[in-house]
XYZ file of N, CA and C in Angstrom:
696
model
N 87.995 125.410 82.450
C 88.493 125.224 82.855
C 89.778 126.295 83.769
N 90.068 126.229 85.343
C 90.619 126.770 85.502
C 92.053 126.828 85.961
N 93.157 127.532 85.095
C 94.573 127.280 86.313
C 95.172 128.777 86.100
N 95.288 128.064 88.311
C 95.605 129.065 88.519
C 97.234 129.608 89.143
N 97.579 130.410 88.634
C 98.910 131.820 88.579
C 99.486 131.784 89.678
N 99.793 131.372 90.745
C 99.982 131.751 92.364
C 100.983 133.250 92.971
N 100.393 133.513 92.914
C 101.672 134.702 93.016
C 103.153 135.179 93.957
N 103.455 134.063 95.251
C 104.443 133.575 95.595
C 105.626 133.413 94.131
N 104.365 132.293 92.573
C 105.271 131.563 92.135
C 105.371 132.555 90.257
N 105.394 133.814 90.774
C 106.635 134.572 89.519
C 107.165 134.920 90.064
N 107.680 135.173 88.774
C 108.906 135.916 88.935
C 109.287 137.644 89.156
N 110.453 137.954 89.045
C 111.203 139.342 88.699
C 112.123 138.996 90.168
N 112.263 140.319 91.250
C 113.070 140.499 92.679
C 113.200 142.038 92.337
N 113.635 142.121 93.696
C 114.128 142.942 94.244
C 115.294 143.986 94.045
N 115.448 145.435 93.210
C 116.627 145.702 93.004
C 116.743 147.510 93.880
N 115.502 147.686 94.984
C 115.774 147.974 96.292
C 115.087 149.263 95.216
N 115.195 150.136 94.677
C 114.236 151.510 93.444
C 113.256 150.234 93.020
N 113.087 149.971 93.457
C 112.041 149.111 92.691
C 111.785 146.967 92.986
N 110.567 146.706 92.616
C 110.893 145.818 93.688
C 108.664 145.083 92.316
N 109.468 144.075 91.708
C 108.584 143.603 91.759
C 108.007 142.735 90.080
N 107.063 142.231 90.122
C 106.802 140.516 90.070
C 106.092 140.384 88.581
N 106.528 138.650 87.922
C 105.907 139.067 87.175
C 105.297 137.965 86.746
N 104.179 138.031 86.346
C 103.805 137.140 86.031
C 103.598 136.290 84.382
N 104.105 137.057 83.794
C 104.597 136.120 82.712
C 105.812 135.877 82.447
N 106.561 135.371 81.697
C 108.393 136.160 80.804
C 107.781 137.030 80.564
N 109.721 137.142 80.598
C 109.915 139.389 80.710
C 111.151 139.971 81.150
N 111.818 140.315 80.584
C 113.624 140.950 81.140
C 114.127 139.624 80.707
N 115.027 139.237 81.522
C 115.423 137.821 81.916
C 115.416 136.821 83.148
N 113.277 136.923 82.948
C 113.168 136.634 83.701
C 112.163 135.821 82.664
N 112.652 134.190 82.435
C 111.908 132.994 81.399
C 111.655 132.334 81.554
N 109.937 131.575 81.429
C 109.822 130.584 81.166
C 109.080 129.834 80.501
N 109.029 128.951 79.730
C 108.403 128.920 78.473
C 106.898 128.849 78.810
N 106.992 128.416 80.356
C 104.867 127.704 80.563
C 104.561 128.695 80.830
N 105.108 130.386 81.356
C 104.360 131.333 81.016
C 105.084 132.507 80.588
N 104.530 131.943 79.246
C 104.869 133.350 77.515
C 103.741 134.350 77.431
N 102.420 133.458 78.596
C 101.595 135.046 78.136
C 100.277 134.086 77.667
N 98.664 135.146 78.070
C 97.881 133.832 77.969
C 97.398 134.364 76.428
N 97.199 134.155 75.623
C 96.565 134.996 74.066
C 96.450 136.143 73.876
N 96.203 136.589 74.008
C 96.947 137.713 73.722
C 97.554 139.018 75.014
N 97.156 138.455 75.635
C 97.423 139.087 76.793
C 99.189 138.688 77.392
N 100.480 139.194 77.411
C 101.362 139.033 77.187
C 102.060 139.323 78.178
N 102.350 140.382 79.123
C 102.557 141.256 80.304
C 101.764 141.365 81.345
N 101.699 140.292 82.829
C 101.255 141.736 83.668
C 102.291 141.458 84.653
N 102.680 142.627 84.648
C 103.072 142.335 86.488
C 102.882 143.701 87.006
N 103.410 143.517 88.082
C 102.704 143.922 90.214
C 104.417 144.846 89.717
N 104.588 146.087 89.883
C 105.821 147.276 90.474
C 105.266 147.542 90.969
N 106.484 147.980 92.162
C 106.254 148.917 93.680
C 107.753 149.950 93.297
N 107.779 150.636 93.417
C 108.461 152.095 93.071
C 108.317 152.749 94.648
N 110.024 153.084 94.570
C 110.390 153.847 95.691
C 110.338 154.537 94.715
N 110.325 156.249 95.962
C 109.711 157.912 95.713
C 110.651 158.211 95.491
N 110.566 159.335 94.536
C 112.111 159.533 93.541
C 112.461 159.167 92.872
N 112.285 157.490 92.304
C 112.567 156.848 90.859
C 111.517 156.302 90.889
N 111.873 156.583 89.133
C 111.053 156.159 87.884
C 111.882 155.002 86.324
N 111.329 155.072 85.940
C 111.907 154.276 84.547
C 111.893 155.361 83.637
N 113.475 155.089 83.092
C 114.035 156.799 82.478
C 113.088 156.124 81.302
N 113.577 157.632 79.948
C 113.243 156.964 79.082
C 113.616 155.860 78.101
N 112.134 155.304 77.152
C 112.799 154.330 76.850
C 111.899 153.881 76.037
N 112.409 152.544 74.876
C 111.468 153.023 73.139
C 109.942 152.086 73.441
N 109.784 152.102 73.084
C 108.208 150.338 73.018
C 108.274 150.515 70.779
N 107.554 149.193 70.984
C 106.880 149.292 69.292
C 106.063 148.304 69.519
N 104.473 148.704 68.752
C 103.229 147.055 68.502
C 103.385 146.930 69.613
N 102.435 147.265 70.481
C 102.267 147.200 71.908
C 100.711 147.627 72.317
N 100.533 146.881 72.757
C 99.284 148.274 73.636
C 99.613 148.229 74.673
N 100.149 148.535 75.339
C 100.637 149.129 77.409
C 98.916 149.679 77.806
N 98.795 149.252 78.750
C 98.572 149.391 80.299
C 99.215 149.787 81.513
N 98.937 151.136 81.801
C 99.296 150.994 83.526
C 98.156 150.978 84.434
N 97.712 150.480 84.995
C 96.974 150.033 86.259
C 97.385 151.178 86.808
N 96.941 151.965 88.069
C 97.293 152.392 89.417
C 96.386 152.219 90.882
N 97.474 151.455 91.836
C 96.317 150.875 92.942
C 97.349 151.788 93.946
N 97.791 152.229 94.049
C 98.420 152.884 94.697
C 99.427 154.664 94.745
N 99.930 155.632 95.663
C 100.031 156.012 94.964
C 100.327 157.406 93.928
N 100.780 157.253 92.838
C 100.886 158.186 91.338
C 101.962 157.915 91.079
N 101.819 157.724 89.146
C 102.649 158.104 88.080
C 102.471 159.226 87.475
N 104.518 159.594 86.736
C 104.262 160.511 86.587
C 104.216 159.865 84.413
N 103.909 159.773 83.645
C 103.963 159.943 82.025
C 104.565 160.656 81.234
N 105.298 160.380 80.665
C 106.090 161.748 79.750
C 106.146 160.760 78.268
N 105.745 161.520 76.980
C 105.852 160.571 76.256
C 107.003 161.184 74.862
N 106.971 160.402 73.828
C 107.874 160.894 72.594
C 107.062 161.718 71.688
N 105.519 162.068 72.251
C 104.011 162.016 71.802
C 103.698 163.459 71.358
N 104.657 164.334 73.271
C 104.244 164.664 74.129
C 103.138 164.761 74.102
N 102.997 163.674 75.085
C 102.457 163.993 75.825
C 102.859 163.750 77.325
N 102.265 164.620 78.789
C 102.948 164.249 80.090
C 101.288 164.039 80.599
N 101.862 163.373 81.548
C 99.923 163.887 82.866
C 100.256 162.349 83.804
N 99.553 162.553 84.854
C 99.496 161.974 86.143
C 98.921 160.996 86.252
N 98.751 159.716 87.385
C 97.877 158.708 86.704
C 98.143 157.857 87.864
N 97.286 158.113 88.242
C 96.361 157.526 89.641
C 95.531 157.036 89.822
N 95.092 156.607 91.180
C 94.437 155.396 91.260
C 93.251 154.867 90.516
N 92.422 154.334 90.142
C 91.489 153.881 89.609
C 91.546 153.934 87.707
N 92.709 155.389 87.638
C 92.412 155.615 85.958
C 93.124 154.383 85.023
N 92.211 154.542 84.598
C 92.454 153.762 82.999
C 93.594 154.500 82.232
N 94.370 154.306 81.858
C 95.749 154.673 80.367
C 95.916 153.243 79.837
N 96.242 154.409 77.971
C 96.163 152.931 76.961
C 97.630 153.852 76.451
N 98.582 153.270 76.571
C 99.965 154.428 75.351
C 100.138 152.748 73.622
N 98.892 153.214 73.375
C 99.443 152.062 71.953
C 100.803 152.365 70.703
N 102.121 151.824 70.824
C 103.466 151.799 71.022
C 103.707 151.504 69.565
N 102.855 151.178 68.455
C 102.428 151.551 67.295
C 103.126 150.996 66.784
N 103.238 152.582 65.720
C 105.563 152.103 65.040
C 106.334 152.216 65.887
N 106.747 152.555 67.184
C 107.480 153.452 67.719
C 106.635 154.176 69.106
N 107.487 154.270 69.862
C 107.015 155.823 69.896
C 108.448 155.348 71.384
N 108.459 156.346 72.872
C 109.603 156.852 73.408
C 108.946 156.971 74.869
N 109.087 156.556 75.351
C 108.265 156.977 77.590
C 108.959 157.014 78.088
N 108.793 157.342 79.624
C 109.208 157.278 81.091
C 107.394 157.741 82.060
N 107.778 156.614 82.719
C 106.917 156.981 84.375
C 108.458 156.760 85.665
N 107.025 157.337 86.051
C 108.262 158.079 87.351
C 107.150 158.217 88.054
N 107.449 157.925 89.334
C 106.646 157.960 91.212
C 106.561 159.535 91.730
N 105.617 159.725 90.945
C 104.881 161.919 91.031
C 105.461 161.800 92.737
N 106.097 161.315 93.934
C 106.593 161.852 95.431
C 107.617 161.727 95.207
N 107.974 161.912 96.330
C 110.311 161.540 96.512
C 110.002 160.362 97.263
N 109.135 160.572 98.668
C 108.955 160.062 99.767
C 108.307 158.160 99.610
N 107.151 158.628 98.870
C 105.411 157.401 99.338
C 105.669 156.226 97.831
N 106.331 155.365 98.756
C 106.591 154.029 96.839
C 104.681 153.599 96.150
N 104.685 154.280 95.093
C 103.630 154.315 94.299
C 103.612 152.407 93.687
N 102.680 151.732 93.305
C 102.045 150.020 92.835
C 101.278 150.028 92.051
N 101.645 150.274 91.714
C 100.474 149.582 89.851
C 100.560 148.251 88.828
N 99.908 148.652 87.809
C 100.336 147.469 87.329
C 100.502 148.069 86.191
N 101.261 146.471 85.445
C 102.195 147.911 83.797
C 101.467 145.785 83.414
N 100.405 146.062 82.341
C 99.830 145.649 81.922
C 100.760 145.817 80.119
N 100.521 144.478 79.382
C 101.195 144.433 78.011
C 99.910 143.835 77.029
N 98.916 143.686 75.945
C 98.240 143.443 75.105
C 99.089 143.919 73.368
N 99.490 141.969 73.274
C 99.314 142.124 72.128
C 98.453 142.702 70.834
N 99.039 143.795 69.807
C 97.695 144.594 68.645
C 97.581 143.430 68.055
N 96.146 143.975 67.421
C 96.081 143.204 66.374
C 96.133 142.874 64.295
N 97.700 143.848 64.561
C 98.728 143.589 63.533
C 99.266 144.890 64.038
N 101.142 144.505 63.091
C 102.209 145.631 63.164
C 101.991 146.636 62.671
N 102.130 148.000 62.821
C 102.095 149.212 62.310
C 101.304 149.915 61.838
N 100.140 149.499 64.213
C 99.344 150.861 64.329
C 100.239 152.552 64.091
N 100.009 153.328 63.921
C 99.562 154.570 64.605
C 99.478 154.463 66.239
N 100.734 155.282 66.685
C 101.117 155.287 68.223
C 100.464 156.455 68.912
N 99.714 156.269 69.582
C 98.356 157.296 70.370
C 98.150 156.843 71.600
N 97.012 157.784 72.401
C 97.883 158.300 74.398
C 96.398 158.228 74.775
N 95.837 157.765 74.930
C 94.006 157.759 75.647
C 94.239 157.565 77.483
N 93.757 158.865 78.159
C 93.546 158.441 79.709
C 92.199 158.837 80.441
N 91.564 157.930 81.040
C 90.374 158.464 81.669
C 90.301 157.852 83.542
N 89.641 158.912 83.552
C 88.997 158.285 85.137
C 88.083 157.679 84.903
N 87.979 156.757 86.196
C 87.398 155.355 86.446
C 87.170 155.438 87.928
N 85.783 156.094 88.516
C 85.359 156.480 89.682
C 84.743 155.393 90.181
N 85.323 155.189 91.577
C 85.340 153.762 92.010
C 83.621 153.634 92.220
N 82.963 154.698 93.010
C 81.172 154.334 92.643
C 81.094 153.372 91.245
N 81.197 152.992 89.778
C 81.385 152.917 88.802
C 81.571 150.752 89.199
N 82.378 150.984 89.661
C 83.488 149.966 89.468
C 83.273 148.918 91.254
N 82.334 149.875 92.201
C 81.646 149.196 93.151
C 80.899 147.934 93.300
N 81.412 146.746 93.312
C 80.111 145.714 92.856
C 79.685 145.694 91.972
N 80.975 145.596 90.462
C 79.807 145.069 89.279
C 81.634 145.802 88.459
N 81.030 144.467 87.096
C 82.393 144.904 86.916
C 82.149 145.490 85.625
N 83.364 147.312 85.811
C 83.113 148.594 85.426
C 84.150 148.185 83.690
N 83.612 148.119 82.572
C 84.241 148.201 81.317
C 85.950 149.111 81.692
N 87.159 149.198 81.197
C 87.890 150.407 80.985
C 88.241 149.926 79.765
N 88.625 149.199 79.087
C 89.876 148.908 77.778
C 88.785 147.738 77.311
N 89.120 148.113 75.227
C 88.042 147.817 74.570
C 88.830 147.899 72.997
N 88.087 147.041 72.394
C 88.602 147.426 71.270
C 87.804 148.815 70.633
N 86.405 148.897 70.586
C 85.536 149.851 70.175
C 86.003 151.148 71.145
N 86.645 151.199 72.499
C 85.409 152.442 73.256
C 84.714 152.380 74.155
N 83.297 151.095 73.966
C 82.395 151.624 74.277
C 81.959 151.932 75.473
N 81.361 152.052 76.379
C 80.919 152.261 77.516
C 81.342 153.826 78.531
N 82.563 154.305 77.767
C 83.267 155.462 78.389
C 84.941 154.987 78.356
N 85.548 152.964 77.755
C 86.148 153.187 77.669
C 87.421 153.354 76.830
N 88.219 152.536 77.456
C 89.404 153.923 76.761
C 89.862 152.545 75.405
N 90.750 153.132 74.067
C 90.213 151.534 73.336
C 91.853 151.377 72.594
N 92.106 150.036 72.828
C 93.353 149.253 72.065
C 92.911 148.606 71.268
N 93.932 147.831 70.414
C 93.827 147.962 69.279
C 94.240 145.995 68.547
N 93.048 145.673 70.190
C 92.703 143.824 69.823
C 91.742 143.902 70.516
N 91.148 142.609 69.944
C 89.938 142.482 70.108
C 90.294 141.194 71.465
N 89.585 142.142 72.602
C 90.314 141.898 74.258
C 89.889 143.250 74.943
N 89.055 142.766 76.849
C 88.470 143.151 76.904
C 88.544 143.593 78.902
N 89.113 144.349 79.253
C 89.087 144.755 80.908
C 88.628 145.189 81.570
N 88.346 144.630 82.210
C 86.311 144.708 83.087
C 87.650 145.245 84.110
N 86.536 146.308 85.445
C 87.808 146.139 87.030
C 86.599 146.193 87.859
N 86.360 145.518 89.749
C 85.522 145.280 89.774
C 86.045 145.047 91.239
N 85.200 145.952 92.352
C 85.607 146.394 93.727
C 84.935 145.275 94.848
N 85.118 144.598 95.155
C 84.563 144.023 95.873
C 84.134 143.670 97.795
N 82.845 143.633 98.240
C 83.705 143.739 100.056
C 82.866 142.787 99.959
N 83.322 141.804 101.524
C 82.372 140.270 101.570
C 81.370 140.217 100.992
N 81.548 138.680 100.267
C 80.659 137.762 100.261
C 80.009 138.853 98.315
N 80.013 140.344 98.202
C 80.175 140.972 96.962
C 79.842 139.609 96.041
N 79.265 140.119 95.008
C 79.722 138.435 93.405
C 78.983 139.706 92.285
N 79.396 139.152 91.785
C 80.006 140.342 89.998
C 80.009 139.103 88.554
N 79.058 138.485 87.958
C 79.003 137.384 87.121
C 79.942 137.574 85.345
N 80.755 137.365 85.188
C 80.428 137.829 83.699
C 80.664 136.024 82.895
N 79.693 136.439 81.411
C 79.213 135.369 80.955
C 80.387 135.369 79.839
N 81.049 134.240 79.063
C 81.970 134.154 78.217
C 81.151 133.931 76.878
N 81.512 134.453 76.047
C 80.971 134.152 74.283
C 81.745 132.207 74.130
N 81.279 131.702 73.302
C 81.827 130.999 72.666
C 83.237 130.715 71.983
N 83.820 130.463 72.094
C 84.824 130.968 71.853
C 86.644 131.674 72.711
N 85.884 132.157 73.346
C 86.792 133.542 74.339
C 86.693 132.495 75.438
N 88.169 133.297 76.012
C 88.473 133.176 76.855
C 89.137 134.053 77.888
N 89.246 134.153 79.031
C 89.952 134.839 80.528
C 90.579 134.385 80.922
N 91.900 135.954 81.522
C 91.846 135.914 82.475
C 92.256 136.482 83.855
N 92.377 136.484 84.570
C 91.513 136.706 86.227
C 92.966 137.394 87.162
N 93.158 138.437 87.803
C 94.311 139.119 87.820
C 93.951 139.462 89.736
N 94.099 138.684 90.344
C 93.358 140.175 91.710
C 94.304 141.323 91.862
N 94.295 141.884 92.005
C 95.137 142.882 92.662
C 95.240 143.216 93.977
N 94.085 143.147 94.746
C 93.645 143.221 96.487
C 93.545 142.049 96.801
N 93.273 141.311 97.979
C 92.097 141.045 98.750
C 92.689 139.668 98.251
N 91.765 138.887 98.870
C 91.204 137.175 98.407
C 89.540 137.480 97.642
N 89.086 136.204 96.705
C 87.796 136.128 96.214
C 88.456 134.927 95.861
N 86.700 134.065 95.043
C 86.609 133.122 94.433
C 86.344 133.305 93.116
N 86.855 132.562 92.567
C 86.594 132.546 91.486
C 86.173 131.088 90.836
N 84.386 130.553 90.312
C 84.175 129.769 90.254
C 84.256 128.383 91.651
N 84.512 129.143 92.191
C 84.714 128.033 93.659
C 86.219 128.416 93.840
N 86.849 128.832 93.667
C 88.922 128.359 93.270
C 88.690 130.492 94.224
N 89.505 130.041 95.209
C 90.365 131.231 95.674
C 91.016 131.478 95.382
N 91.456 132.487 95.652
C 92.898 133.316 94.766
C 93.234 134.582 95.866
N 94.068 134.593 95.921
C 94.722 135.840 97.027
C 95.690 136.988 96.290
N 96.155 138.288 96.747
C 96.859 138.727 96.005
C 97.559 138.862 95.599
N 98.543 138.614 94.163
C 98.844 138.491 93.315
C 98.568 137.755 92.088
N 97.417 135.973 93.088
C 97.236 135.234 92.846
C 97.040 135.749 90.986
N 96.762 134.894 89.315
C 96.268 135.167 87.934
C 95.474 133.428 87.936
N 94.548 134.197 87.604
C 94.249 132.023 86.551
C 93.756 132.079 85.144
N 93.974 131.617 84.866
C 93.683 131.033 83.531
C 92.631 130.870 83.009
N 91.292 131.050 82.321
C 90.178 130.398 82.873
C 89.679 130.289 80.659
N 89.499 128.944 81.258
C 88.815 128.510 79.316
C 87.450 127.475 79.082
N 87.072 127.423 78.260
C 85.995 125.776 78.183
C 84.957 126.490 79.986
N 85.150 127.599 79.194
C 84.119 128.410 81.117
C 82.517 129.061 80.514
N 81.757 128.892 80.245
C 80.784 129.488 79.991
C 80.443 131.105 80.746
N 80.655 130.629 82.386
C 80.203 131.475 83.014
C 80.824 131.958 84.184
N 82.105 133.069 84.467
C 82.251 133.541 85.750
C 81.627 133.539 86.572
N 81.454 133.452 88.083
C 81.095 134.532 88.711
C 82.717 134.869 90.288
N 82.350 135.845 90.249
C 83.574 136.278 91.272
C 82.970 136.983 92.506
N 83.677 135.573 93.823
C 82.251 136.522 95.105
C 83.952 137.261 96.047
N 83.399 138.500 96.224
C 85.145 139.016 97.524
C 85.215 137.332 97.985
N 86.042 137.709 99.054
C 86.110 136.844 100.527
C 87.019 137.907 102.112
N 87.204 139.093 101.090
C 87.367 140.166 101.279
C 87.291 141.074 100.740
N 87.234 142.593 101.346
C 87.579 143.826 100.250
C 88.708 143.227 99.349
N 88.179 143.479 97.861
C 89.459 142.703 96.952
C 89.633 144.198 95.548
N 89.561 143.850 95.184
C 90.183 144.286 93.626
C 90.602 143.389 92.653
N 89.409 143.521 91.096
C 89.970 142.518 90.638
C 90.011 143.253 89.350
N 90.887 141.970 88.892
C 90.730 142.874 86.937
C 90.715 141.801 86.556
N 89.140 141.426 84.972
C 89.308 140.235 84.168
C 89.542 140.780 82.509
N 90.223 139.387 81.890
C 90.680 140.188 80.779
C 89.268 139.541 79.481
N 88.673 139.396 79.336
C 88.466 138.650 78.240
C 88.405 138.651 77.378
N 89.252 137.810 76.524
C 90.405 138.126 75.595
C 89.312 135.837 74.747
N 90.399 137.217 72.846
C 90.142 136.328 72.073
C 90.702 134.824 71.523
């Protein structure tokens, strides 16, 4: 079964410096039908104007993944980390027992476009942590590249949950397939372009909840960038 969450049905708003779309309930946007999916709690698509960002603020007991689509984001946190997150990077911050961080557009003029992803950890009280790795375009072109997993396999960043995040870049007509083990679920989020997922059409910003499917076939119908979450 595949249930589509259309882009234009998402919450969020335009605040001038920030235009944001919320796939699931977040902050002042609340929809009891969309509180998350399995351990996946937040997918926010953000456009941050140049010279702006999110000031230092706290988190705890959440696995936070930032995936930049365009531009670059400056990260700083209370653990002493400071980095620039660029398109294709996989950045994970485990908030654990508590951490503070800020994120700002590194450009004074150009907007930054990103996905902010929260995954609930397998338990509370993990030690806070940070990890960032680059995943070259060639590793995602026409294939599913694992970028986050519970064991850090294949060079992915490690998260404290039985969840795996794959990314693929597809040309029109190109297809990738993913087997779902028994009792597993998936969420597909389309970051760019358009695809068909088991014959169902997704456009930029759309998401899809997947259950009781043994295999996912994702076919590009335009140049596309797709995120696939394999969830317990």
